[in-house]
PDB file of C-alpha atoms in Angstrom:
ATOM      1  CA  MET A   1      15.858 -80.703  95.674  1.00 25.00           C
ATOM      2  CA  ALA A   2      13.561 -83.428  95.320  1.00 26.00           C
ATOM      3  CA  LEU A   3      14.991 -87.274  95.092  1.00 26.00           C
ATOM      4  CA  ILE A   4      13.783 -90.499  93.581  1.00 27.00           C
ATOM      5  CA  ALA A   5      11.740 -92.387  96.416  1.00 31.00           C
ATOM      6  CA  LEU A   6      15.161 -94.269  97.954  1.00 36.00           C
ATOM      7  CA  ALA A   7      17.332 -92.642  96.219  1.00 45.00           C
ATOM      8  CA  TYR A   8      20.288 -91.227  97.856  1.00 50.00           C
ATOM      9  CA  VAL A   9      22.401 -88.078  96.544  1.00 52.00           C
ATOM     10  CA  ILE A  10      26.115 -87.885  97.236  1.00 54.00           C
ATOM     11  CA  ASN A  11      29.216 -86.493  96.414  1.00 53.00           C
ATOM     12  CA  ILE A  12      32.929 -88.093  95.784  1.00 53.00           C
ATOM     13  CA  GLU A  13      35.767 -86.529  96.874  1.00 49.00           C
ATOM     14  CA  SER A  14      38.789 -87.535  95.855  1.00 40.00           C
ATOM     15  CA  SER A  15      41.619 -87.429  99.102  1.00 34.00           C
ATOM     16  CA  PHE A  16      44.854 -86.055  97.053  1.00 36.00           C
ATOM     17  CA  ILE A  17      47.252 -85.230  99.538  1.00 31.00           C
ATOM     18  CA  SER A  18      50.656 -85.810  98.019  1.00 30.00           C
ATOM     19  CA  ILE A  19      52.459 -85.861 101.370  1.00 32.00           C
ATOM     20  CA  ILE A  20      49.750 -89.271 102.333  1.00 35.00           C
ATOM     21  CA  LYS A  21      50.991 -92.109 100.823  1.00 37.00           C
ATOM     22  CA  ASP A  22      47.186 -94.143  99.423  1.00 51.00           C
ATOM     23  CA  ALA A  23      45.275 -91.558 100.373  1.00 70.00           C
ATOM     24  CA  MET A  24      41.289 -93.350 100.144  1.00 79.00           C
ATOM     25  CA  PRO A  25      38.545 -91.602  98.184  1.00 86.00           C
ATOM     26  CA  THR A  26      35.829 -89.988 100.900  1.00 88.00           C
ATOM     27  CA  VAL A  27      32.793 -90.240 100.127  1.00 90.00           C
ATOM     28  CA  THR A  28      30.006 -88.000 101.022  1.00 88.00           C
ATOM     29  CA  PHE A  29      25.991 -88.436 101.500  1.00 86.00           C
ATOM     30  CA  ILE A  30      24.312 -85.521 101.062  1.00 84.00           C
ATOM     31  CA  ASN A  31      22.197 -84.457 104.736  1.00 79.00           C
ATOM     32  CA  GLY A  32      24.166 -88.101 106.346  1.00 81.00           C
ATOM     33  CA  PRO A  33      27.468 -89.770 106.755  1.00 86.00           C
ATOM     34  CA  CYS A  34      30.675 -89.301 105.629  1.00 87.00           C
ATOM     35  CA  LYS A  35      33.913 -92.008 105.152  1.00 90.00           C
ATOM     36  CA  GLU A  36      36.799 -92.388 103.776  1.00 90.00           C
ATOM     37  CA  ILE A  37      36.135 -96.399 101.085  1.00 91.00           C
ATOM     38  CA  PRO A  38      38.210 -97.837  99.453  1.00 93.00           C
ATOM     39  CA  ALA A  39      39.028 -97.930  96.017  1.00 92.00           C
ATOM     40  CA  GLY A  40      37.211-100.931  93.934  1.00 94.00           C
ATOM     41  CA  THR A  41      33.993-100.355  96.266  1.00 95.00           C
ATOM     42  CA  SER A  42      30.632 -99.445  94.466  1.00 95.00           C
ATOM     43  CA  LEU A  43      28.526 -97.233  95.892  1.00 94.00           C
ATOM     44  CA  LEU A  44      25.520 -99.895  97.801  1.00 95.00           C
ATOM     45  CA  ASP A  45      28.640-100.879  98.899  1.00 95.00           C
ATOM     46  CA  ALA A  46      29.485 -97.765 100.166  1.00 93.00           C
ATOM     47  CA  ALA A  47      26.398 -97.257 102.072  1.00 92.00           C
ATOM     48  CA  GLU A  48      26.281-100.218 103.817  1.00 93.00           C
ATOM     49  CA  GLN A  49      29.388-100.165 104.941  1.00 92.00           C
ATOM     50  CA  MET A  50      27.650 -96.528 106.486  1.00 90.00           C
ATOM     51  CA  GLY A  51      24.918 -98.013 107.724  1.00 91.00           C
ATOM     52  CA  LEU A  52      22.421 -96.829 105.337  1.00 91.00           C
ATOM     53  CA  ILE A  53      20.037 -98.969 104.153  1.00 88.00           C
ATOM     54  CA  MET A  54      19.552 -99.087 100.380  1.00 88.00           C
ATOM     55  CA  ARG A  55      16.349 -99.942  97.454  1.00 91.00           C
ATOM     56  CA  HIS A  56      18.398-103.126  96.035  1.00 93.00           C
ATOM     57  CA  ASP A  57      15.550-105.459  94.697  1.00 94.00           C
ATOM     58  CA  CYS A  58      17.974-107.903  91.864  1.00 94.00           C
ATOM     59  CA  GLY A  59      20.844-107.531  94.452  1.00 93.00           C
ATOM     60  CA  GLY A  60      23.196-105.083  92.352  1.00 93.00           C
ATOM     61  CA  PHE A  61      23.070-107.125  89.611  1.00 95.00           C
ATOM     62  CA  ALA A  62      21.991-104.520  87.145  1.00 94.00           C
ATOM     63  CA  THR A  63      18.497-105.442  86.059  1.00 94.00           C
ATOM     64  CA  CYS A  64      16.523-103.254  88.172  1.00 93.00           C
ATOM     65  CA  SER A  65      17.331 -99.594  88.643  1.00 94.00           C
ATOM     66  CA  THR A  66      16.308 -98.925  92.750  1.00 93.00           C
ATOM     67  CA  CYS A  67      18.950 -98.446  94.016  1.00 94.00           C
ATOM     68  CA  ARG A  68      19.794 -94.784  91.748  1.00 94.00           C
ATOM     69  CA  ILE A  69      21.561 -92.546  93.113  1.00 92.00           C
ATOM     70  CA  VAL A  70      21.973 -88.513  92.077  1.00 92.00           C
ATOM     71  CA  VAL A  71      25.553 -87.893  91.736  1.00 92.00           C
ATOM     72  CA  VAL A  72      26.787 -84.536  93.020  1.00 89.00           C
ATOM     73  CA  GLU A  73      29.892 -84.445  92.340  1.00 88.00           C
ATOM     74  CA  GLY A  74      32.697 -86.916  91.307  1.00 89.00           C
ATOM     75  CA  MET A  75      30.994 -87.876  88.308  1.00 90.00           C
ATOM     76  CA  SER A  76      35.332 -88.155  87.418  1.00 90.00           C
ATOM     77  CA  ASN A  77      36.077 -90.605  90.330  1.00 90.00           C
ATOM     78  CA  LEU A  78      33.755 -93.257  89.646  1.00 93.00           C
ATOM     79  CA  THR A  79      33.854 -96.191  86.855  1.00 95.00           C
ATOM     80  CA  GLU A  80      31.815 -95.452  83.320  1.00 96.00           C
ATOM     81  CA  ILE A  81      29.196 -96.333  82.615  1.00 96.00           C
ATOM     82  CA  ASP A  82      29.208-100.405  80.894  1.00 96.00           C
ATOM     83  CA  LEU A  83      26.875-102.157  78.911  1.00 96.00           C
ATOM     84  CA  ASP A  84      24.180-103.399  81.491  1.00 96.00           C
ATOM     85  CA  GLU A  85      24.287 -99.972  83.440  1.00 96.00           C
ATOM     86  CA  GLU A  86      23.190 -97.917  80.356  1.00 97.00           C
ATOM     87  CA  ASN A  87      20.439-100.270  79.087  1.00 96.00           C
ATOM     88  CA  MET A  88      18.809-100.353  82.819  1.00 96.00           C
ATOM     89  CA  LEU A  89      18.817 -96.276  82.916  1.00 96.00           C
ATOM     90  CA  GLU A  90      17.934 -96.150  79.810  1.00 96.00           C
ATOM     91  CA  GLU A  91      14.492 -97.868  80.641  1.00 96.00           C
ATOM     92  CA  ALA A  92      14.010 -95.992  83.285  1.00 95.00           C
ATOM     93  CA  GLN A  93      14.341 -92.538  81.187  1.00 96.00           C
ATOM     94  CA  LEU A  94      17.442 -91.317  83.805  1.00 93.00           C
ATOM     95  CA  THR A  95      19.987 -89.083  82.335  1.00 92.00           C
ATOM     96  CA  ALA A  96      23.181 -88.365  84.162  1.00 90.00           C
ATOM     97  CA  PRO A  97      23.960 -87.328  86.820  1.00 92.00           C
ATOM     98  CA  TYR A  98      21.993 -90.796  87.866  1.00 94.00           C
ATOM     99  CA  ARG A  99      23.935 -93.633  87.901  1.00 95.00           C
ATOM    100  CA  LEU A 100      23.608 -97.802  89.617  1.00 96.00           C
ATOM    101  CA  SER A 101      25.093 -97.651  93.345  1.00 95.00           C
ATOM    102  CA  CYS A 102      26.081-101.403  92.571  1.00 96.00           C
ATOM    103  CA  GLN A 103      27.138-100.695  89.648  1.00 97.00           C
ATOM    104  CA  ALA A 104      29.054 -97.496  90.152  1.00 95.00           C
ATOM    105  CA  LYS A 105      32.678 -98.160  91.396  1.00 95.00           C
ATOM    106  CA  ILE A 106      35.218 -95.783  93.667  1.00 93.00           C
ATOM    107  CA  CYS A 107      38.878 -94.904  91.187  1.00 89.00           C
ATOM    108  CA  GLY A 108      39.623 -92.881  93.245  1.00 68.00           C
TER     109      GLY A 108
END
């Protein structure tokens, strides 16, 4: 799969094991690390927690699209796209499965 420069492809899985309470979602970067990440964390912060360097020229304020990612699985485990992110994705001519990693937060 071809990727936009400096973009990561990710797979998000929720831990739905009834025996384990408070199980955290697992974020997997394709051909990269996999780690449990607390709900409410942006995918940009998750990438940084895993030691990945992800470009984000605007500092995470949805005013650029340099932190764009492709979500392979688990889109329903992310927050909805808000107006700021929607406007930036539209300006960059990006549609689903693209998200801005600074705005996409893990729901669980």
